[in-house]
Coordinates of C-alpha atoms in Angstrom, one line a residue:
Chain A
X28 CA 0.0 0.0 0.0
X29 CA 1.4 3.5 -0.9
X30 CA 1.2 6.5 0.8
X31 CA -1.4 7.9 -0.9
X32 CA -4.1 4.7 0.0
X33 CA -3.0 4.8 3.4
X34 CA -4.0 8.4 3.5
X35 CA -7.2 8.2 1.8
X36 CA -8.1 4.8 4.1
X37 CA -7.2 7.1 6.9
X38 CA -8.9 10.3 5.8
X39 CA -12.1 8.2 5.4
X40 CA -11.7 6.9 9.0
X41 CA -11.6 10.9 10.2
X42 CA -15.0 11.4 8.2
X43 CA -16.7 8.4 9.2
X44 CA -16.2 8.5 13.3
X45 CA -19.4 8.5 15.1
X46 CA -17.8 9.7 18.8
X47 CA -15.9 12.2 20.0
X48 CA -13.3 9.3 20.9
X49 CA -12.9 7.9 18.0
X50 CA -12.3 11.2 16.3
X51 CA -9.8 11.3 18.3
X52 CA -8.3 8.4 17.6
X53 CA -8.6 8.5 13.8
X54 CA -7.1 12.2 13.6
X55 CA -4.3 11.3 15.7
X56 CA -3.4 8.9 13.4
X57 CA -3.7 10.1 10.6
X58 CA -1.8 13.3 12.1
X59 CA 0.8 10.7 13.0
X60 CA 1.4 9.3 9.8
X61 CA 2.3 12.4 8.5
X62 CA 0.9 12.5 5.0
X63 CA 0.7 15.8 2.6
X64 CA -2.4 14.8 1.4
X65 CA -4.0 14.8 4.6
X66 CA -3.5 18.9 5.6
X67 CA -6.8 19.4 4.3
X68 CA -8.5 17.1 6.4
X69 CA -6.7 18.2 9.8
X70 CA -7.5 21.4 9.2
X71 CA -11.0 20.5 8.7
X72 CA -10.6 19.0 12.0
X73 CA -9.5 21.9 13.8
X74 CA -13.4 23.0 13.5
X75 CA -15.1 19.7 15.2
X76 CA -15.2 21.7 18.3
X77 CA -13.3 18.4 19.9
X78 CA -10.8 19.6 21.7
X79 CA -8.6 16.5 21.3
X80 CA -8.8 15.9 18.3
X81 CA -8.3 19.6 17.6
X82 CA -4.7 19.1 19.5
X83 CA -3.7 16.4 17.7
X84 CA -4.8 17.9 14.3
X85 CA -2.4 20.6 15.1
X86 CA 0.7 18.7 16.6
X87 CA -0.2 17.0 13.0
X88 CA 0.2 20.2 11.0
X89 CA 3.1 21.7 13.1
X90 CA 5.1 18.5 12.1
X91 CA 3.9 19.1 8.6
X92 CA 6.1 22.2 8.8
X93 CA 6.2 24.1 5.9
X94 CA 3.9 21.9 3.5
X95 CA 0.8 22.9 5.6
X96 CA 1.4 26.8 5.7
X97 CA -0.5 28.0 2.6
X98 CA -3.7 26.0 3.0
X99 CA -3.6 27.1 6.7
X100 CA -3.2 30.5 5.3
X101 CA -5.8 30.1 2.7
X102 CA -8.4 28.1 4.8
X103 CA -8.5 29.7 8.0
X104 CA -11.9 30.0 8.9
X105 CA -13.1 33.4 8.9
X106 CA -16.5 32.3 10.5
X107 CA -15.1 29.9 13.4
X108 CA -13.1 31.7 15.7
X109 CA -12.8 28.2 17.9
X110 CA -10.9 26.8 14.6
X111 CA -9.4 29.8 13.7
X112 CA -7.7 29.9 16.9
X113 CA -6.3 26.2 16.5
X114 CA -5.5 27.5 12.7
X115 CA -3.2 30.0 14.4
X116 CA -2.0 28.2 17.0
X117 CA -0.5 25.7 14.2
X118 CA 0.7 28.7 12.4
X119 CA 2.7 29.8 15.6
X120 CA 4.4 26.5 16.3
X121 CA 5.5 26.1 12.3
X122 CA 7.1 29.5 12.6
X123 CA 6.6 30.5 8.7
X124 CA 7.5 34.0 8.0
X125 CA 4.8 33.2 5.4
X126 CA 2.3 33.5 8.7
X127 CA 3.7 37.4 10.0
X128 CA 0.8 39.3 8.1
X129 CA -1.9 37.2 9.2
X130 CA -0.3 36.6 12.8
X131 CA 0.2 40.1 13.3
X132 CA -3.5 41.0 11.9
X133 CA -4.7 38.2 14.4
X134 CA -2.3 39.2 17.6
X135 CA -3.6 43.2 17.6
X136 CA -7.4 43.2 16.4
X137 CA -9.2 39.9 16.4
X138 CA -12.2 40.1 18.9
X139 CA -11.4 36.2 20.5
X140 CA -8.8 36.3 23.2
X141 CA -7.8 32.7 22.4
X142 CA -6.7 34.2 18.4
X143 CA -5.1 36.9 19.8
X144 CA -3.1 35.2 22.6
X145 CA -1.8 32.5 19.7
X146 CA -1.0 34.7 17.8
X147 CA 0.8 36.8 20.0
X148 CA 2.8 33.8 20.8
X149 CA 3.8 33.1 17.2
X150 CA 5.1 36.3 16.7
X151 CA 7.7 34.9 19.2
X152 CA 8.6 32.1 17.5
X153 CA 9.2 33.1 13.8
X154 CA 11.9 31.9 11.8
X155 CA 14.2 34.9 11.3
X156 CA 16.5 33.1 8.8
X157 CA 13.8 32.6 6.0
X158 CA 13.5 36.4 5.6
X159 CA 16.2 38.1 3.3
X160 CA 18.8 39.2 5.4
X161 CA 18.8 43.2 4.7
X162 CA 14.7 42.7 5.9
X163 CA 15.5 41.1 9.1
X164 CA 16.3 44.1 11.1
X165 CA 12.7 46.1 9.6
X166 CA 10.6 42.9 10.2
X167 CA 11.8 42.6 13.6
X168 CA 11.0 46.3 14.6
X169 CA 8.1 45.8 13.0
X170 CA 6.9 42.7 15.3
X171 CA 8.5 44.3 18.7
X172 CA 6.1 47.7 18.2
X173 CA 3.2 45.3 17.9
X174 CA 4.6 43.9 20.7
X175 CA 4.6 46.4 22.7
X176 CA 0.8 47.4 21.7
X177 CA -0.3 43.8 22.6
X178 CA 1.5 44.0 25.9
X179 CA -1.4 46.6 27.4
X180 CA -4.2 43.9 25.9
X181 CA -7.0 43.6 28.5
X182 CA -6.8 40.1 28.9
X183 CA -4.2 38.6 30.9
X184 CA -3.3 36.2 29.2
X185 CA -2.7 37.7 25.9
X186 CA -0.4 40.0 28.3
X187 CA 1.2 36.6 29.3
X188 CA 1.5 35.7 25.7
X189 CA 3.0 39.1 24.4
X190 CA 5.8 38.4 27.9
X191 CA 6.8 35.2 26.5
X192 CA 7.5 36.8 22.8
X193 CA 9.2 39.9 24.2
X194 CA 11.8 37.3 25.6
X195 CA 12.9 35.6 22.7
X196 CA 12.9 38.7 20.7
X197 CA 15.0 40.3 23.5
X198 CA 17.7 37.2 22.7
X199 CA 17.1 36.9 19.3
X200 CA 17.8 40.8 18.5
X201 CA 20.1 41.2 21.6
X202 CA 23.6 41.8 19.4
X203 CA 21.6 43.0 16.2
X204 CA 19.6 45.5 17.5
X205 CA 20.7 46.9 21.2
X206 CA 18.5 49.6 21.1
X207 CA 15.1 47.4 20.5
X208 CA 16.4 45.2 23.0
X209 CA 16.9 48.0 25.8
X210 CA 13.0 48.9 24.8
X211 CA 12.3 45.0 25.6
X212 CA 13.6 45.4 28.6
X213 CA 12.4 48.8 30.0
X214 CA 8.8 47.6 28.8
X215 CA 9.4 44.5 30.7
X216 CA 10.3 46.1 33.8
X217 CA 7.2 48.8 33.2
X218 CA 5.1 45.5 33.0
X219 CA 6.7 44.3 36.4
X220 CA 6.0 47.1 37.9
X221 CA 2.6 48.2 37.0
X222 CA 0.4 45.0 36.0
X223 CA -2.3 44.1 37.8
X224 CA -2.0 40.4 37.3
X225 CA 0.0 38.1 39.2
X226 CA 0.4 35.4 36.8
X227 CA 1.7 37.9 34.0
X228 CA 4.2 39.7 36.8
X229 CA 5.8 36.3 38.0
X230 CA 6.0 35.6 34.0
X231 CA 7.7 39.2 33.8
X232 CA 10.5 37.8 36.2
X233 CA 11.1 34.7 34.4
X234 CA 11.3 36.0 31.0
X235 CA 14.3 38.9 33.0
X236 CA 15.9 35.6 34.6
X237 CA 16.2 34.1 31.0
X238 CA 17.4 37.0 29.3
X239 CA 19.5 37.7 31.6
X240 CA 21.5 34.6 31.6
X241 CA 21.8 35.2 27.5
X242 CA 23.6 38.2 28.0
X243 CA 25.8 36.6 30.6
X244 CA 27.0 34.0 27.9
X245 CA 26.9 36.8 25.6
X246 CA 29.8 38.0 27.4
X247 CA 31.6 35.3 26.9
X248 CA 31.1 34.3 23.1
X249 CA 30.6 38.0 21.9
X250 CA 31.3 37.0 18.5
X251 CA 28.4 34.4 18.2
X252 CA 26.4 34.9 15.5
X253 CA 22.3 34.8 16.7
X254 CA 21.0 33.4 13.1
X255 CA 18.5 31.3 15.0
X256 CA 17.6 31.5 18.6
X257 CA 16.3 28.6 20.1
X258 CA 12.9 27.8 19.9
X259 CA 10.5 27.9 23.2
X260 CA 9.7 24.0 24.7
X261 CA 6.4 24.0 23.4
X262 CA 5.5 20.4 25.2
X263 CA 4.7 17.6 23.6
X264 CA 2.0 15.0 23.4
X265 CA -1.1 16.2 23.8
X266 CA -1.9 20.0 24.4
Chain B
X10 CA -25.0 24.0 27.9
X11 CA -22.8 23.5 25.4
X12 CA -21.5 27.0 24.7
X13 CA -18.0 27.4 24.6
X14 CA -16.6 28.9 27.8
X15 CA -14.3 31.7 25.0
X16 CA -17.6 33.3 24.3
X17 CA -17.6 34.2 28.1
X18 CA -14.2 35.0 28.1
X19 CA -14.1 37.2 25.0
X20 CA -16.2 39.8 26.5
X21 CA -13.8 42.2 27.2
X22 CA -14.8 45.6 28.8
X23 CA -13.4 47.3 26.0
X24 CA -15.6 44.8 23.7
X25 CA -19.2 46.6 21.9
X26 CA -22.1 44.1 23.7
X27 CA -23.8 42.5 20.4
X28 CA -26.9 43.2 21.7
X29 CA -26.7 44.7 25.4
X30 CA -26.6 48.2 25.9
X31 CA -23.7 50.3 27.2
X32 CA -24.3 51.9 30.1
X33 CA -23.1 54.9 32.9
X34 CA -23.1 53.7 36.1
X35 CA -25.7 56.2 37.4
X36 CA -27.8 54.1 34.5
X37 CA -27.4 51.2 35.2
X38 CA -28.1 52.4 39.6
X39 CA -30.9 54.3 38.3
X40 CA -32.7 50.9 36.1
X41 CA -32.3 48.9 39.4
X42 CA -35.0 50.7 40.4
X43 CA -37.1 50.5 36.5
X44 CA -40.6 49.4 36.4
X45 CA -38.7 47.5 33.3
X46 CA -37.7 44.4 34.9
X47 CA -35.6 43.3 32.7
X48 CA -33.4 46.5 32.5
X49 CA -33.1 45.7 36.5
X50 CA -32.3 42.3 35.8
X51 CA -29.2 43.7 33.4
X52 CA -28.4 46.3 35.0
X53 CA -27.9 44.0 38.3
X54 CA -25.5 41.8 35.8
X55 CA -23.8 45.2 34.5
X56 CA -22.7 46.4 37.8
X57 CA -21.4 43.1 38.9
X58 CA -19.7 42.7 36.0
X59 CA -17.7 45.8 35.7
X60 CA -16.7 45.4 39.5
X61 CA -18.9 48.7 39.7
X62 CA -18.4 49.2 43.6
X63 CA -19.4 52.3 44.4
X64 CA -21.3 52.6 47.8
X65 CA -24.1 54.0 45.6
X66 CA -24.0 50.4 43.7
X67 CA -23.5 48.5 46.7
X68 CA -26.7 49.7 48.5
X69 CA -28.8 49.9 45.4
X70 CA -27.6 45.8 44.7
X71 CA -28.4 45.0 48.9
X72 CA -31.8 46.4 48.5
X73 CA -32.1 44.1 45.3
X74 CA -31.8 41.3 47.2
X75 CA -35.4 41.8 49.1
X76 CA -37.2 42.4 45.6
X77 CA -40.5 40.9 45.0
X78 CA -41.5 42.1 41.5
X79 CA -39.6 39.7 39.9
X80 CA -40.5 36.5 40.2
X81 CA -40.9 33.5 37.5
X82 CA -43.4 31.2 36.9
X83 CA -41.8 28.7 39.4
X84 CA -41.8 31.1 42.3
X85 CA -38.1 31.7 41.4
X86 CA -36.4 35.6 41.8
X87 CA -33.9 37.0 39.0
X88 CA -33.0 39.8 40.2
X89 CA -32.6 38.6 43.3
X90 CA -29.9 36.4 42.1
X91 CA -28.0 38.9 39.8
X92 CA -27.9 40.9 42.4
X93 CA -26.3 38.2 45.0
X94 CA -24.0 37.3 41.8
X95 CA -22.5 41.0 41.7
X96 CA -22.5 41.6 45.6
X97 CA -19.6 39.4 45.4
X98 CA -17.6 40.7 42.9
X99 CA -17.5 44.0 44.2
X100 CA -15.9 43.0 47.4
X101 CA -17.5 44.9 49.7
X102 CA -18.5 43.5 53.5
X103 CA -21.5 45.4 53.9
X104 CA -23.5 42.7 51.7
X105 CA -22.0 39.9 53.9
X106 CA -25.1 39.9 56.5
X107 CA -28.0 40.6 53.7
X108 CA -26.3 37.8 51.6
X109 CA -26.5 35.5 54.8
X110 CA -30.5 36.5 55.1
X111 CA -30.8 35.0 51.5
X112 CA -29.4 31.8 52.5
X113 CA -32.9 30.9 53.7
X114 CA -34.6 32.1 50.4
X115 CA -36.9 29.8 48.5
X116 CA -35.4 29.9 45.5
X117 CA -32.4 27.6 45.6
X118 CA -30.3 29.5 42.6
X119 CA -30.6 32.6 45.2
X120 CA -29.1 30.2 47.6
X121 CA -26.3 29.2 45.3
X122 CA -25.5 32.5 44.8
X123 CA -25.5 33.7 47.8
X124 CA -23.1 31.1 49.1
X125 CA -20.5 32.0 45.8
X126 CA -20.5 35.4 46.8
X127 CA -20.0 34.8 50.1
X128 CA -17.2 32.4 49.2
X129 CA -15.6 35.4 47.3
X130 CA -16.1 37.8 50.3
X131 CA -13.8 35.9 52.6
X132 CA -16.0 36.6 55.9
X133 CA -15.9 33.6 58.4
X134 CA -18.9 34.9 60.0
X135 CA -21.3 33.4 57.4
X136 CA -19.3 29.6 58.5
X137 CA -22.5 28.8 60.9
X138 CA -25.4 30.0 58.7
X139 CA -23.2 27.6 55.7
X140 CA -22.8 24.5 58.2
X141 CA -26.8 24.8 59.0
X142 CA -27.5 24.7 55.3
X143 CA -25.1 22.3 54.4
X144 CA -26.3 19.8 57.6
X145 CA -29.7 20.0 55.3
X146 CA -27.9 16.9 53.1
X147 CA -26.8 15.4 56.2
X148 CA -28.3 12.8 59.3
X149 CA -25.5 13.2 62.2
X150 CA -22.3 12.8 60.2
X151 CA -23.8 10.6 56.6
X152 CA -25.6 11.6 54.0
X153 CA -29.3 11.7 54.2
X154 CA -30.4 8.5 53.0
X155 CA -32.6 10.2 49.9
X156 CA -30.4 10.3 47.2
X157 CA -29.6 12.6 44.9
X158 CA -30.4 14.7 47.4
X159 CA -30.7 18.2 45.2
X160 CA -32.4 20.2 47.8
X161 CA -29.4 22.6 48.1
X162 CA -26.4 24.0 46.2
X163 CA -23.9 21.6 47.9
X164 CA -21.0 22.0 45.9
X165 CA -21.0 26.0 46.5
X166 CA -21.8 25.3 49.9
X167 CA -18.5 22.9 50.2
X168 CA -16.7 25.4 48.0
X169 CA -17.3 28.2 50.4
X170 CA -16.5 26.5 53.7
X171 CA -13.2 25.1 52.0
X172 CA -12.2 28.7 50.8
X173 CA -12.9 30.2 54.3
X174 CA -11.3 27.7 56.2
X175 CA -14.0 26.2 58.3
X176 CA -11.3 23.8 59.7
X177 CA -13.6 22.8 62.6
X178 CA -16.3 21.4 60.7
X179 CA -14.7 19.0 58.4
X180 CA -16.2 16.2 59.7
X181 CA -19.4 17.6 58.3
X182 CA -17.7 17.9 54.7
X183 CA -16.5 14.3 54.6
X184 CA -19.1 12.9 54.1
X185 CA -20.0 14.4 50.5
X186 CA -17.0 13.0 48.9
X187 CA -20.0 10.1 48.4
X188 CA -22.9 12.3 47.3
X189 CA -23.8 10.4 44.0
X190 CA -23.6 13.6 42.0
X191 CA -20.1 14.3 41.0
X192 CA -19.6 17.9 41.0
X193 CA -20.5 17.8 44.5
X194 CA -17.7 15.4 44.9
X195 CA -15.0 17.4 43.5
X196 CA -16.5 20.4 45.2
X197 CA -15.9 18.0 48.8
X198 CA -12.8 16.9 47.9
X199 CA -11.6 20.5 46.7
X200 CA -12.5 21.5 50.2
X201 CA -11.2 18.9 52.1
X202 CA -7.9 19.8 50.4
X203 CA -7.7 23.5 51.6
X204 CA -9.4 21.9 54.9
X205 CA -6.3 19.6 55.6
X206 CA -3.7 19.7 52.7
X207 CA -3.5 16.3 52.7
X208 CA -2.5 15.3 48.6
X209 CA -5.2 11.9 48.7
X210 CA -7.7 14.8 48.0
X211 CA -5.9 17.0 45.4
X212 CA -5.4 13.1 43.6
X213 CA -9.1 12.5 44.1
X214 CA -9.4 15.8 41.5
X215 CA -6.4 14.8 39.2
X216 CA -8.2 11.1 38.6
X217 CA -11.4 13.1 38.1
X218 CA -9.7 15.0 34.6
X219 CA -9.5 11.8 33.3
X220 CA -13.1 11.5 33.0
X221 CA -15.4 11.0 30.5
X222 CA -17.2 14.1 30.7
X223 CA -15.9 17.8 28.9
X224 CA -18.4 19.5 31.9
X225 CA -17.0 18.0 34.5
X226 CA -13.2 18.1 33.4
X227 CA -14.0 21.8 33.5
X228 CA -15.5 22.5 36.4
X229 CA -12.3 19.7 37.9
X230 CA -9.5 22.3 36.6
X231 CA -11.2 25.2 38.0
X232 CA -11.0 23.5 41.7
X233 CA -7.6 22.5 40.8
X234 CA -6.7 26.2 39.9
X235 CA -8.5 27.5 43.2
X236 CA -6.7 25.3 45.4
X237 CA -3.0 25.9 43.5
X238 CA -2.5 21.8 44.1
X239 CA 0.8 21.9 42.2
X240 CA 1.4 17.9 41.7
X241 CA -1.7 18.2 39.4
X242 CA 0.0 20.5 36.7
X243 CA 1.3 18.1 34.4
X244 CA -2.3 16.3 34.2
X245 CA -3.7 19.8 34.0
X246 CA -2.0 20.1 31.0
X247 CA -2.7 17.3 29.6
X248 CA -6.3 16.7 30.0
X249 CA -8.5 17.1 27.1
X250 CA -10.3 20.5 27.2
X251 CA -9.9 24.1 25.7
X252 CA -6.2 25.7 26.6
X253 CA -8.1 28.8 28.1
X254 CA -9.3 26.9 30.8
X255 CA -5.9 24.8 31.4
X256 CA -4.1 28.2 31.3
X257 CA -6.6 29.5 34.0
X258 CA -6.3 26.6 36.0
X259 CA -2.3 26.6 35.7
X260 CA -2.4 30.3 36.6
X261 CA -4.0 29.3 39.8
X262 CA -1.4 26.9 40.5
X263 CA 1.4 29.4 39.8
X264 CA 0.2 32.2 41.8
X265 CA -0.3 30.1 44.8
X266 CA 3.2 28.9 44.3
X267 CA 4.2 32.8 44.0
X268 CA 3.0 34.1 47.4
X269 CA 3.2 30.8 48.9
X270 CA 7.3 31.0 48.8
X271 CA 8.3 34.4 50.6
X272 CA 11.0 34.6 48.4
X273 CA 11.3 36.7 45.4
X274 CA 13.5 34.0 43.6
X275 CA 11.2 31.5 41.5
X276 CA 10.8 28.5 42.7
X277 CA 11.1 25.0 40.4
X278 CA 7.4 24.4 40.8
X279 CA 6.7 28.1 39.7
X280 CA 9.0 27.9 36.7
X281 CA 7.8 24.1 35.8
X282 CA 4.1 26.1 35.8
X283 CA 5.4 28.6 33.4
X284 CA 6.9 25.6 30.9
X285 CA 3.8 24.4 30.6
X286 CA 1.5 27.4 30.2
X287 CA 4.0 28.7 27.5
X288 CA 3.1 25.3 25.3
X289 CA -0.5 26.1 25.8
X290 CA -0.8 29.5 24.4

């Protein structure tokens, strides 16, 4: 049997379960067989209002990578914000610069906190190296002012959300752009100072305690070149 | 009910109200007082809502609590029970004894919401008028033998006595870890938990978000949140239900970890919370 018959025996499964569980079941392995052909369908399935099988759908499309980006991009679901918040959320763990528009769109105006906080946290965890080097340094800027706006959302967690991406844009642009990265900082220690929430201060702290220790090893490799900062643990198995 | 929880959480204050009005405080004081009921009934909502405390608000919402114009069908009192809902989100003590009174109402969702409110006031002096409700479900220390016994809004009862610490009557809780309904279960063992800290009770909750029912996983990692039971955040994250309310109930586990170490340093536990909430954003 090919590749192609196993996904179509496998994409029939996904359309033919009667019960939550085995939706499940049939989208996780179809997600874990990791067949092109199947993006379609586990997108579909990020609008099943199953959570599970919504997580799996996207742990599928994130290990897609790259293949699943434009029919994520095309297909997000203008109408669902449920599945348009899992559409995002798979956009921000592939990291495609192709995404920034639509993440950026998402992360400052969309009405469902759950879009905007995933979004948020994708603009953390783009891909610098696919962008042409002499549009790195604009892009970035670009991202850190939305940043910044997104840091006074009402919600706490998108707050939360907008902490975690100021901290890898603080490393990522810490020898590049020294200037951006003080901003980082100041608005992180604005943040500390004046948020109401608890949750988003103690995430404040953590997000200084890991910067921090960059620029400590910064001092000792100041030649290293920050093409690609590491990319957040973003757990596995099921979310 | 099988409304998403997002559509509660995505009404933001700065959000337009599809189709409630925007109001001014003095509105919404002044429509407690409409001969539109329903404007009293939302503007009772409005001002709990906004965390409108104002003494204005406050006396306007305590009065609201004796109204008789209102009533449903069944005898029941809306604004009654908007108006116990927002007394305890403004956090003010003066509704503590009116709030007690309406633990004897007829209308049981009065009841519950008087208890919730008191819960969120933090006032120990409502404990006794609690126990004598709660010893409603109760012969000596069992269960009364009619079961489901639904007569009372047990699990905010057990809730409320767990939150404000009624260590001396825990005997009296106990027993509902068998009541056949399960959300009064998790409310018993969520209370026994603050009641005693002993982990048998935060497991009892960490079983129950393996369960096979979205509801009640729910309602398990909002106890889980309230009581900050840190061995539970792995299966918190793990359980099947929607991120926002795993990254609620993680918050709760992480600020408890926050201000229960006096340190300023964050602790493992506090930074193992953080790993997890970051993969669920």
């Amino acid at each position: 049997m090919n590749n192609s018959d196993l996904a179509q025996i496998l994409i029939r499964a996904v359309e033919e379960a009667d019960s939550s569980d085995r939706l499940l079941d049939a989208v996780q392995e179809l997600a874990a067989a990791g067949i092109e052909e199947s993006v379609p369908t586990l997108i579909a399935a990020l609008g099943y209002n199953n959570p599970g099988a919504a997580v799996a759908a996207v742990d599928g499309l994130i290990a897609m990578g790259e293949a699943a980006v434009s029919p994520l991009l095309e297909l997000i679901d203008d109408y669902n914000y449920g599945a348009r918040a899992w559409a995002i959320r798979a956009l921000a763990g592939i990291g495609d610069i192709r995404a920034l528009d639509t993440l950026l769109e998402a992360a400052k105006t969309d009405f469902s906190l759950s879009v905007r906080r995933a979004a948020t946290r994708g603009l953390g965890t783009l891909r610098w190296h696919q962008l042409p080097p002499d549009q790195v340094e604009s892009v970035q800027t670009q991202v850190l002012e939305a940043l910044l706006l997104i840091s006074q959302d009402p919600e706490w967690v998108v707050r939360y959300a907008a902490v975690t991406s100021l901290e890898t844009l603080a490393i990522a642009i810490a020898v590049t752009l020294p200037d951006q990265a003080s901003q980082i900082t100041n608005q992180l220690q604005q943040i500390l100072d004046t948020d109401a929430d608890l949750g988003v201060r103690t995430r404040v702290k953590f997000a200084q305690e890991k910067i921090q220790q960059q620029q400590h090893q910064e001092v000792f490799a100041p030649k290293r070149k920050l093409q690609d900062t590491e990319v957040p643990y973003r757990g596995g198995g099921r979310r | 009910m099988n409304s998403s929880p997002q559509k509660f959480e995505d009404l933001s204050p700065t959000g337009d109200f599809a189709n409630g009005e925007s109001l001014t405080v003095e509105q919404a004081i002044a429509n407690l007082e409409s001969a539109d009921l329903g404007l009293r009934f939302y503007a009772a909502w409005w001002l709990g809502r906004f965390r409108i405390g104002e003494p204005a608000a406050v006396t306007a919402l305590i009065k609201a609590l004796e109204d008789e114009a209102d009533r449903t069908p069944e005898g029941g009192y809306p604004l009654r029970r908007n108006a116990a809902r927002a007394l305890g989100k403004l956090g003010d003590r003066q509704a503590v004894s009116p709030l007690i009174v309406c633990l004897d109402c007829s209308d049981f969702y009065v009841r519950e919401a008087a208890a919730q409110s008191l819960e969120m006031l933090g006032d120990p002096v409502c404990i006794p008028a609690l126990i004598k409700l709660l010893a409603v479900g109760l012969q000596g220390e069992q269960l009364t033998s009619k079961q489901p016994d639904l007569s009372q809004p047990y699990d905010a009862i057990l809730e409320a006595l767990g939150t404000l610490r009624a260590t001396k009557f825990i005997s009296l809780v106990k027993p509902f870890l068998e009541h056949p309904i399960e959300l009064v279960q998790y409310a018993a063992a969520r209370a026994m938990y603050q009641l005693t800290q002993e982990p048998v009770y935060g497991e009892r909750l960490v079983q129950a978000l393996a369960g096979e029912k979205l509801q009640l996983r729910r309602a398990v990692l909002a106890d889980l949140g309230a009581i900050g039971y840190l061995p539970a955040a792995d299966a918190i994250a793990q359980t099947l239900a929607e991120n926002s309310l795993k990254l609620i109930s993680l918050k709760g586990l992480l600020e408890h970890q926050v201000s229960h170490t006096g340190t300023s340093t964050l602790s493992p536990g506090a930074i193992k919370v953080m790993n997890l909430m970051d993969s669920l954003l």
